Amino acid sequence: MKPSIGRIVLYTLTEDDAQAINKRRADFDQHRKTDDYTDTGYVAHYGNEARAGDTYPAVVIRVWNDDLVNAKVLLDGTDTYWATSRHQGDDNGTWNWPPRV
């Protein structure tokens, strides 16, 4: 199968992905404790800890060729992660089709 815009795939996080996600969440957590924080439409980067090897559903946003895509990863929390120029595969940092059940 070829990827196309809007399709759901599974994306597996790398160590760098997980660190970036957890840093955004820690930054948000620290910022919301300050006096200048008010509920004015901030996107809350909040959720369970992300780890390398965790697999999440992702929506294909752009297709570069038969296996290279940009995808919006739906994390276990209030935020998403933009995985750019990722190949199909079984390793961390790749996407694959969900298994049929």
mmCIF file of N, CA and C in Angstrom:
data_model
loop_
_atom_site.group_PDB
_atom_site.id
_atom_site.type_symbol
_atom_site.label_atom_id
_atom_site.label_comp_id
_atom_site.label_asym_id
_atom_site.label_seq_id
_atom_site.Cartn_x
_atom_site.Cartn_y
_atom_site.Cartn_z
ATOM 1 N N MET A 1 0.848 -1.188 0.000
ATOM 2 C CA MET A 1 0.000 0.000 0.000
ATOM 3 C C MET A 1 0.887 1.244 0.000
ATOM 4 N N LYS A 2 0.370 2.290 -0.610
ATOM 5 C CA LYS A 2 1.075 3.559 -0.636
ATOM 6 C C LYS A 2 0.420 4.510 0.360
ATOM 7 N N PRO A 3 1.216 5.298 1.075
ATOM 8 C CA PRO A 3 0.625 6.265 1.999
ATOM 9 C C PRO A 3 -0.060 7.392 1.237
ATOM 10 N N SER A 4 -1.080 7.962 1.839
ATOM 11 C CA SER A 4 -1.766 9.117 1.258
ATOM 12 C C SER A 4 -2.211 10.024 2.400
ATOM 13 N N ILE A 5 -2.438 11.282 2.064
ATOM 14 C CA ILE A 5 -2.809 12.272 3.072
ATOM 15 C C ILE A 5 -4.082 11.831 3.798
ATOM 16 N N GLY A 6 -4.027 11.914 5.137
ATOM 17 C CA GLY A 6 -5.179 11.579 5.964
ATOM 18 C C GLY A 6 -5.200 10.150 6.476
ATOM 19 N N ARG A 7 -4.347 9.287 5.930
ATOM 20 C CA ARG A 7 -4.318 7.892 6.398
ATOM 21 C C ARG A 7 -3.720 7.815 7.798
ATOM 22 N N ILE A 8 -4.194 6.846 8.566
ATOM 23 C CA ILE A 8 -3.665 6.593 9.898
ATOM 24 C C ILE A 8 -2.594 5.516 9.789
ATOM 25 N N VAL A 9 -1.427 5.809 10.374
ATOM 26 C CA VAL A 9 -0.324 4.857 10.437
ATOM 27 C C VAL A 9 0.132 4.779 11.895
ATOM 28 N N LEU A 10 1.071 3.900 12.179
ATOM 29 C CA LEU A 10 1.661 3.815 13.508
ATOM 30 C C LEU A 10 3.085 4.340 13.441
ATOM 31 N N TYR A 11 3.441 5.221 14.379
ATOM 32 C CA TYR A 11 4.778 5.797 14.420
ATOM 33 C C TYR A 11 5.448 5.406 15.734
ATOM 34 N N THR A 12 6.721 5.013 15.661
ATOM 35 C CA THR A 12 7.482 4.621 16.840
ATOM 36 C C THR A 12 8.526 5.688 17.153
ATOM 37 N N LEU A 13 8.481 6.205 18.373
ATOM 38 C CA LEU A 13 9.348 7.302 18.793
ATOM 39 C C LEU A 13 10.817 6.902 18.891
ATOM 40 N N THR A 14 11.689 7.862 18.568
ATOM 41 C CA THR A 14 13.125 7.726 18.819
ATOM 42 C C THR A 14 13.426 8.335 20.189
ATOM 43 N N GLU A 15 14.653 8.178 20.642
ATOM 44 C CA GLU A 15 15.074 8.816 21.894
ATOM 45 C C GLU A 15 14.979 10.334 21.764
ATOM 46 N N ASP A 16 15.401 10.889 20.628
ATOM 47 C CA ASP A 16 15.313 12.343 20.414
ATOM 48 C C ASP A 16 13.864 12.822 20.404
ATOM 49 N N ASP A 17 12.966 12.059 19.773
ATOM 50 C CA ASP A 17 11.537 12.406 19.780
ATOM 51 C C ASP A 17 11.030 12.491 21.214
ATOM 52 N N ALA A 18 11.304 11.451 21.992
ATOM 53 C CA ALA A 18 10.810 11.373 23.372
ATOM 54 C C ALA A 18 11.368 12.532 24.205
ATOM 55 N N GLN A 19 12.651 12.841 24.038
ATOM 56 C CA GLN A 19 13.244 13.952 24.787
ATOM 57 C C GLN A 19 12.580 15.275 24.424
ATOM 58 N N ALA A 20 12.331 15.500 23.138
ATOM 59 C CA ALA A 20 11.691 16.742 22.701
ATOM 60 C C ALA A 20 10.273 16.862 23.267
ATOM 61 N N ILE A 21 9.528 15.783 23.225
ATOM 62 C CA ILE A 21 8.159 15.775 23.756
ATOM 63 C C ILE A 21 8.166 16.040 25.254
ATOM 64 N N ASN A 22 9.010 15.324 25.986
ATOM 65 C CA ASN A 22 9.065 15.479 27.443
ATOM 66 C C ASN A 22 9.559 16.868 27.846
ATOM 67 N N LYS A 23 10.472 17.469 27.058
ATOM 68 C CA LYS A 23 10.944 18.821 27.356
ATOM 69 C C LYS A 23 9.810 19.831 27.190
ATOM 70 N N ARG A 24 9.054 19.721 26.096
ATOM 71 C CA ARG A 24 7.917 20.640 25.911
ATOM 72 C C ARG A 24 6.937 20.521 27.069
ATOM 73 N N ARG A 25 6.700 19.290 27.508
ATOM 74 C CA ARG A 25 5.752 19.073 28.609
ATOM 75 C C ARG A 25 6.295 19.628 29.917
ATOM 76 N N ALA A 26 7.593 19.458 30.170
ATOM 77 C CA ALA A 26 8.209 20.007 31.388
ATOM 78 C C ALA A 26 8.193 21.532 31.352
ATOM 79 N N ASP A 27 8.481 22.115 30.179
ATOM 80 C CA ASP A 27 8.437 23.572 30.037
ATOM 81 C C ASP A 27 7.037 24.099 30.320
ATOM 82 N N PHE A 28 6.026 23.442 29.790
ATOM 83 C CA PHE A 28 4.650 23.872 30.044
ATOM 84 C C PHE A 28 4.329 23.760 31.529
ATOM 85 N N ASP A 29 4.706 22.645 32.148
ATOM 86 C CA ASP A 29 4.426 22.438 33.562
ATOM 87 C C ASP A 29 5.072 23.528 34.411
ATOM 88 N N GLN A 30 6.305 23.896 34.081
ATOM 89 C CA GLN A 30 7.005 24.954 34.814
ATOM 90 C C GLN A 30 6.344 26.305 34.577
ATOM 91 N N HIS A 31 5.973 26.596 33.332
ATOM 92 C CA HIS A 31 5.382 27.889 32.995
ATOM 93 C C HIS A 31 4.021 28.087 33.669
ATOM 94 N N ARG A 32 3.244 27.040 33.754
ATOM 95 C CA ARG A 32 1.896 27.222 34.316
ATOM 96 C C ARG A 32 1.917 27.472 35.816
ATOM 97 N N LYS A 33 3.074 27.303 36.448
ATOM 98 C CA LYS A 33 3.207 27.578 37.879
ATOM 99 C C LYS A 33 3.577 29.035 38.156
ATOM 100 N N THR A 34 3.805 29.837 37.110
ATOM 101 C CA THR A 34 4.188 31.229 37.300
ATOM 102 C C THR A 34 2.948 32.107 37.439
ATOM 103 N N ASP A 35 3.154 33.287 37.977
ATOM 104 C CA ASP A 35 2.052 34.226 38.205
ATOM 105 C C ASP A 35 1.452 34.754 36.912
ATOM 106 N N ASP A 36 2.247 34.787 35.827
ATOM 107 C CA ASP A 36 1.739 35.355 34.584
ATOM 108 C C ASP A 36 0.946 34.360 33.737
ATOM 109 N N TYR A 37 0.786 33.138 34.211
ATOM 110 C CA TYR A 37 0.029 32.142 33.454
ATOM 111 C C TYR A 37 -1.459 32.342 33.685
ATOM 112 N N THR A 38 -2.209 32.452 32.600
ATOM 113 C CA THR A 38 -3.670 32.482 32.669
ATOM 114 C C THR A 38 -4.199 31.594 31.558
ATOM 115 N N ASP A 39 -5.384 31.139 31.707
ATOM 116 C CA ASP A 39 -6.003 30.275 30.697
ATOM 117 C C ASP A 39 -6.476 31.132 29.523
ATOM 118 N N THR A 40 -5.587 31.365 28.585
ATOM 119 C CA THR A 40 -5.920 32.231 27.460
ATOM 120 C C THR A 40 -5.745 31.527 26.123
ATOM 121 N N GLY A 41 -5.871 30.235 26.104
ATOM 122 C CA GLY A 41 -5.748 29.533 24.846
ATOM 123 C C GLY A 41 -4.410 28.863 24.626
ATOM 124 N N TYR A 42 -3.596 28.772 25.659
ATOM 125 C CA TYR A 42 -2.341 28.044 25.528
ATOM 126 C C TYR A 42 -2.620 26.610 25.111
ATOM 127 N N VAL A 43 -1.758 26.065 24.290
ATOM 128 C CA VAL A 43 -1.821 24.644 23.993
ATOM 129 C C VAL A 43 -1.039 23.951 25.101
ATOM 130 N N ALA A 44 -1.727 23.177 25.881
ATOM 131 C CA ALA A 44 -1.093 22.504 27.010
ATOM 132 C C ALA A 44 -0.351 21.268 26.519
ATOM 133 N N HIS A 45 0.957 21.287 26.658
ATOM 134 C CA HIS A 45 1.762 20.105 26.352
ATOM 135 C C HIS A 45 1.808 19.291 27.638
ATOM 136 N N TYR A 46 0.849 18.393 27.757
ATOM 137 C CA TYR A 46 0.681 17.654 29.005
ATOM 138 C C TYR A 46 0.257 16.233 28.681
ATOM 139 N N GLY A 47 0.879 15.260 29.358
ATOM 140 C CA GLY A 47 0.496 13.877 29.143
ATOM 141 C C GLY A 47 1.463 12.920 29.802
ATOM 142 N N ASN A 48 1.268 11.651 29.561
ATOM 143 C CA ASN A 48 2.140 10.633 30.127
ATOM 144 C C ASN A 48 3.522 10.713 29.495
ATOM 145 N N GLU A 49 4.534 10.288 30.243
ATOM 146 C CA GLU A 49 5.910 10.340 29.765
ATOM 147 C C GLU A 49 6.062 9.581 28.454
ATOM 148 N N ALA A 50 6.763 10.196 27.523
ATOM 149 C CA ALA A 50 7.054 9.559 26.237
ATOM 150 C C ALA A 50 8.414 8.870 26.349
ATOM 151 N N ARG A 51 8.525 7.696 25.743
ATOM 152 C CA ARG A 51 9.776 6.940 25.771
ATOM 153 C C ARG A 51 10.105 6.431 24.379
ATOM 154 N N ALA A 52 11.402 6.323 24.110
ATOM 155 C CA ALA A 52 11.838 5.724 22.846
ATOM 156 C C ALA A 52 11.227 4.332 22.749
ATOM 157 N N GLY A 53 10.729 3.993 21.584
ATOM 158 C CA GLY A 53 10.100 2.691 21.373
ATOM 159 C C GLY A 53 8.597 2.698 21.553
ATOM 160 N N ASP A 54 8.047 3.771 22.168
ATOM 161 C CA ASP A 54 6.590 3.883 22.275
ATOM 162 C C ASP A 54 6.010 4.073 20.874
ATOM 163 N N THR A 55 4.891 3.419 20.617
ATOM 164 C CA THR A 55 4.241 3.518 19.309
ATOM 165 C C THR A 55 2.878 4.178 19.469
ATOM 166 N N TYR A 56 2.609 5.152 18.585
ATOM 167 C CA TYR A 56 1.369 5.923 18.641
ATOM 168 C C TYR A 56 0.748 6.013 17.252
ATOM 169 N N PRO A 57 -0.568 6.233 17.183
ATOM 170 C CA PRO A 57 -1.181 6.487 15.881
ATOM 171 C C PRO A 57 -0.717 7.842 15.361
ATOM 172 N N ALA A 58 -0.637 7.955 14.050
ATOM 173 C CA ALA A 58 -0.225 9.208 13.419
ATOM 174 C C ALA A 58 -1.024 9.405 12.140
ATOM 175 N N VAL A 59 -1.333 10.655 11.847
ATOM 176 C CA VAL A 59 -2.050 11.002 10.627
ATOM 177 C C VAL A 59 -1.018 11.476 9.603
ATOM 178 N N VAL A 60 -1.066 10.903 8.415
ATOM 179 C CA VAL A 60 -0.163 11.327 7.348
ATOM 180 C C VAL A 60 -0.593 12.722 6.885
ATOM 181 N N ILE A 61 0.337 13.674 6.946
ATOM 182 C CA ILE A 61 0.066 15.062 6.581
ATOM 183 C C ILE A 61 0.586 15.385 5.185
ATOM 184 N N ARG A 62 1.742 14.807 4.845
ATOM 185 C CA ARG A 62 2.323 15.040 3.521
ATOM 186 C C ARG A 62 3.066 13.790 3.089
ATOM 187 N N VAL A 63 2.975 13.469 1.820
ATOM 188 C CA VAL A 63 3.671 12.310 1.254
ATOM 189 C C VAL A 63 4.752 12.826 0.316
ATOM 190 N N TRP A 64 5.982 12.377 0.539
ATOM 191 C CA TRP A 64 7.099 12.787 -0.312
ATOM 192 C C TRP A 64 7.357 11.759 -1.415
ATOM 193 N N ASN A 65 7.241 10.490 -1.076
ATOM 194 C CA ASN A 65 7.341 9.415 -2.074
ATOM 195 C C ASN A 65 6.653 8.185 -1.495
ATOM 196 N N ASP A 66 6.922 7.016 -2.015
ATOM 197 C CA ASP A 66 6.175 5.817 -1.614
ATOM 198 C C ASP A 66 6.321 5.427 -0.146
ATOM 199 N N ASP A 67 7.367 5.931 0.546
ATOM 200 C CA ASP A 67 7.486 5.563 1.954
ATOM 201 C C ASP A 67 7.933 6.719 2.852
ATOM 202 N N LEU A 68 8.184 7.897 2.308
ATOM 203 C CA LEU A 68 8.652 9.050 3.086
ATOM 204 C C LEU A 68 7.486 10.010 3.321
ATOM 205 N N VAL A 69 7.159 10.244 4.605
ATOM 206 C CA VAL A 69 6.000 11.073 4.942
ATOM 207 C C VAL A 69 6.314 12.035 6.081
ATOM 208 N N ASN A 70 5.489 13.069 6.191
ATOM 209 C CA ASN A 70 5.382 13.874 7.397
ATOM 210 C C ASN A 70 4.099 13.409 8.077
ATOM 211 N N ALA A 71 4.148 13.266 9.399
ATOM 212 C CA ALA A 71 2.972 12.771 10.118
ATOM 213 C C ALA A 71 2.787 13.514 11.424
ATOM 214 N N LYS A 72 1.536 13.718 11.797
ATOM 215 C CA LYS A 72 1.173 14.307 13.079
ATOM 216 C C LYS A 72 0.873 13.149 14.025
ATOM 217 N N VAL A 73 1.764 12.958 15.007
ATOM 218 C CA VAL A 73 1.662 11.829 15.935
ATOM 219 C C VAL A 73 0.713 12.201 17.069
ATOM 220 N N LEU A 74 -0.275 11.352 17.314
ATOM 221 C CA LEU A 74 -1.276 11.575 18.361
ATOM 222 C C LEU A 74 -0.755 10.955 19.656
ATOM 223 N N LEU A 75 -0.244 11.795 20.539
ATOM 224 C CA LEU A 75 0.401 11.329 21.770
ATOM 225 C C LEU A 75 -0.621 10.993 22.850
ATOM 226 N N ASP A 76 -0.146 10.366 23.912
ATOM 227 C CA ASP A 76 -0.975 10.037 25.067
ATOM 228 C C ASP A 76 -1.001 11.259 25.982
ATOM 229 N N GLY A 77 -1.764 12.257 25.566
ATOM 230 C CA GLY A 77 -1.860 13.512 26.295
ATOM 231 C C GLY A 77 -2.629 14.518 25.462
ATOM 232 N N THR A 78 -2.424 15.800 25.764
ATOM 233 C CA THR A 78 -3.177 16.858 25.100
ATOM 234 C C THR A 78 -2.490 17.385 23.852
ATOM 235 N N ASP A 79 -1.288 16.902 23.556
ATOM 236 C CA ASP A 79 -0.493 17.452 22.469
ATOM 237 C C ASP A 79 -0.215 16.425 21.379
ATOM 238 N N THR A 80 0.434 16.907 20.321
ATOM 239 C CA THR A 80 0.834 16.057 19.214
ATOM 240 C C THR A 80 2.312 16.278 18.948
ATOM 241 N N TYR A 81 2.871 15.458 18.064
ATOM 242 C CA TYR A 81 4.280 15.598 17.674
ATOM 243 C C TYR A 81 4.358 15.525 16.161
ATOM 244 N N TRP A 82 5.098 16.433 15.567
ATOM 245 C CA TRP A 82 5.251 16.480 14.126
ATOM 246 C C TRP A 82 6.497 15.701 13.744
ATOM 247 N N ALA A 83 6.309 14.542 13.157
ATOM 248 C CA ALA A 83 7.415 13.688 12.701
ATOM 249 C C ALA A 83 7.605 13.951 11.215
ATOM 250 N N THR A 84 8.740 14.541 10.846
ATOM 251 C CA THR A 84 8.960 14.955 9.466
ATOM 252 C C THR A 84 9.926 14.027 8.744
ATOM 253 N N SER A 85 9.639 13.813 7.477
ATOM 254 C CA SER A 85 10.505 13.033 6.576
ATOM 255 C C SER A 85 10.867 11.677 7.176
ATOM 256 N N ARG A 86 9.851 10.900 7.490
ATOM 257 C CA ARG A 86 10.057 9.594 8.117
ATOM 258 C C ARG A 86 9.735 8.483 7.130
ATOM 259 N N HIS A 87 10.576 7.472 7.160
ATOM 260 C CA HIS A 87 10.425 6.322 6.268
ATOM 261 C C HIS A 87 9.564 5.246 6.909
ATOM 262 N N GLN A 88 9.036 4.376 6.082
ATOM 263 C CA GLN A 88 8.320 3.200 6.562
ATOM 264 C C GLN A 88 9.334 2.185 7.060
ATOM 265 N N GLY A 89 9.011 1.514 8.165
ATOM 266 C CA GLY A 89 9.910 0.503 8.698
ATOM 267 C C GLY A 89 9.445 0.008 10.047
ATOM 268 N N ASP A 90 10.300 -0.796 10.674
ATOM 269 C CA ASP A 90 9.975 -1.385 11.973
ATOM 270 C C ASP A 90 10.841 -0.837 13.107
ATOM 271 N N ASP A 91 11.753 0.082 12.796
ATOM 272 C CA ASP A 91 12.656 0.627 13.810
ATOM 273 C C ASP A 91 12.072 1.888 14.430
ATOM 274 N N ASN A 92 12.690 2.357 15.520
ATOM 275 C CA ASN A 92 12.319 3.643 16.099
ATOM 276 C C ASN A 92 12.534 4.722 15.043
ATOM 277 N N GLY A 93 11.624 5.689 15.002
ATOM 278 C CA GLY A 93 11.720 6.772 14.038
ATOM 279 C C GLY A 93 11.103 6.451 12.694
ATOM 280 N N THR A 94 10.364 5.352 12.615
ATOM 281 C CA THR A 94 9.712 4.973 11.364
ATOM 282 C C THR A 94 8.219 4.781 11.605
ATOM 283 N N TRP A 95 7.500 4.740 10.502
ATOM 284 C CA TRP A 95 6.054 4.491 10.566
ATOM 285 C C TRP A 95 5.766 3.159 9.879
ATOM 286 N N ASN A 96 4.615 2.612 10.196
ATOM 287 C CA ASN A 96 4.171 1.394 9.535
ATOM 288 C C ASN A 96 2.652 1.336 9.570
ATOM 289 N N TRP A 97 2.116 0.447 8.749
ATOM 290 C CA TRP A 97 0.663 0.267 8.727
ATOM 291 C C TRP A 97 0.223 -0.474 9.969
ATOM 292 N N PRO A 98 -0.937 -0.124 10.529
ATOM 293 C CA PRO A 98 -1.465 -0.879 11.673
ATOM 294 C C PRO A 98 -1.805 -2.301 11.252
ATOM 295 N N PRO A 99 -1.626 -3.253 12.159
ATOM 296 C CA PRO A 99 -1.999 -4.625 11.805
ATOM 297 C C PRO A 99 -3.518 -4.755 11.689
ATOM 298 N N ARG A 100 -3.941 -5.660 10.857
ATOM 299 C CA ARG A 100 -5.385 -5.953 10.764
ATOM 300 C C ARG A 100 -5.745 -6.910 11.882
ATOM 301 N N VAL A 101 -6.872 -6.629 12.485
ATOM 302 C CA VAL A 101 -7.335 -7.493 13.587
ATOM 303 C C VAL A 101 -8.731 -7.999 13.297
#
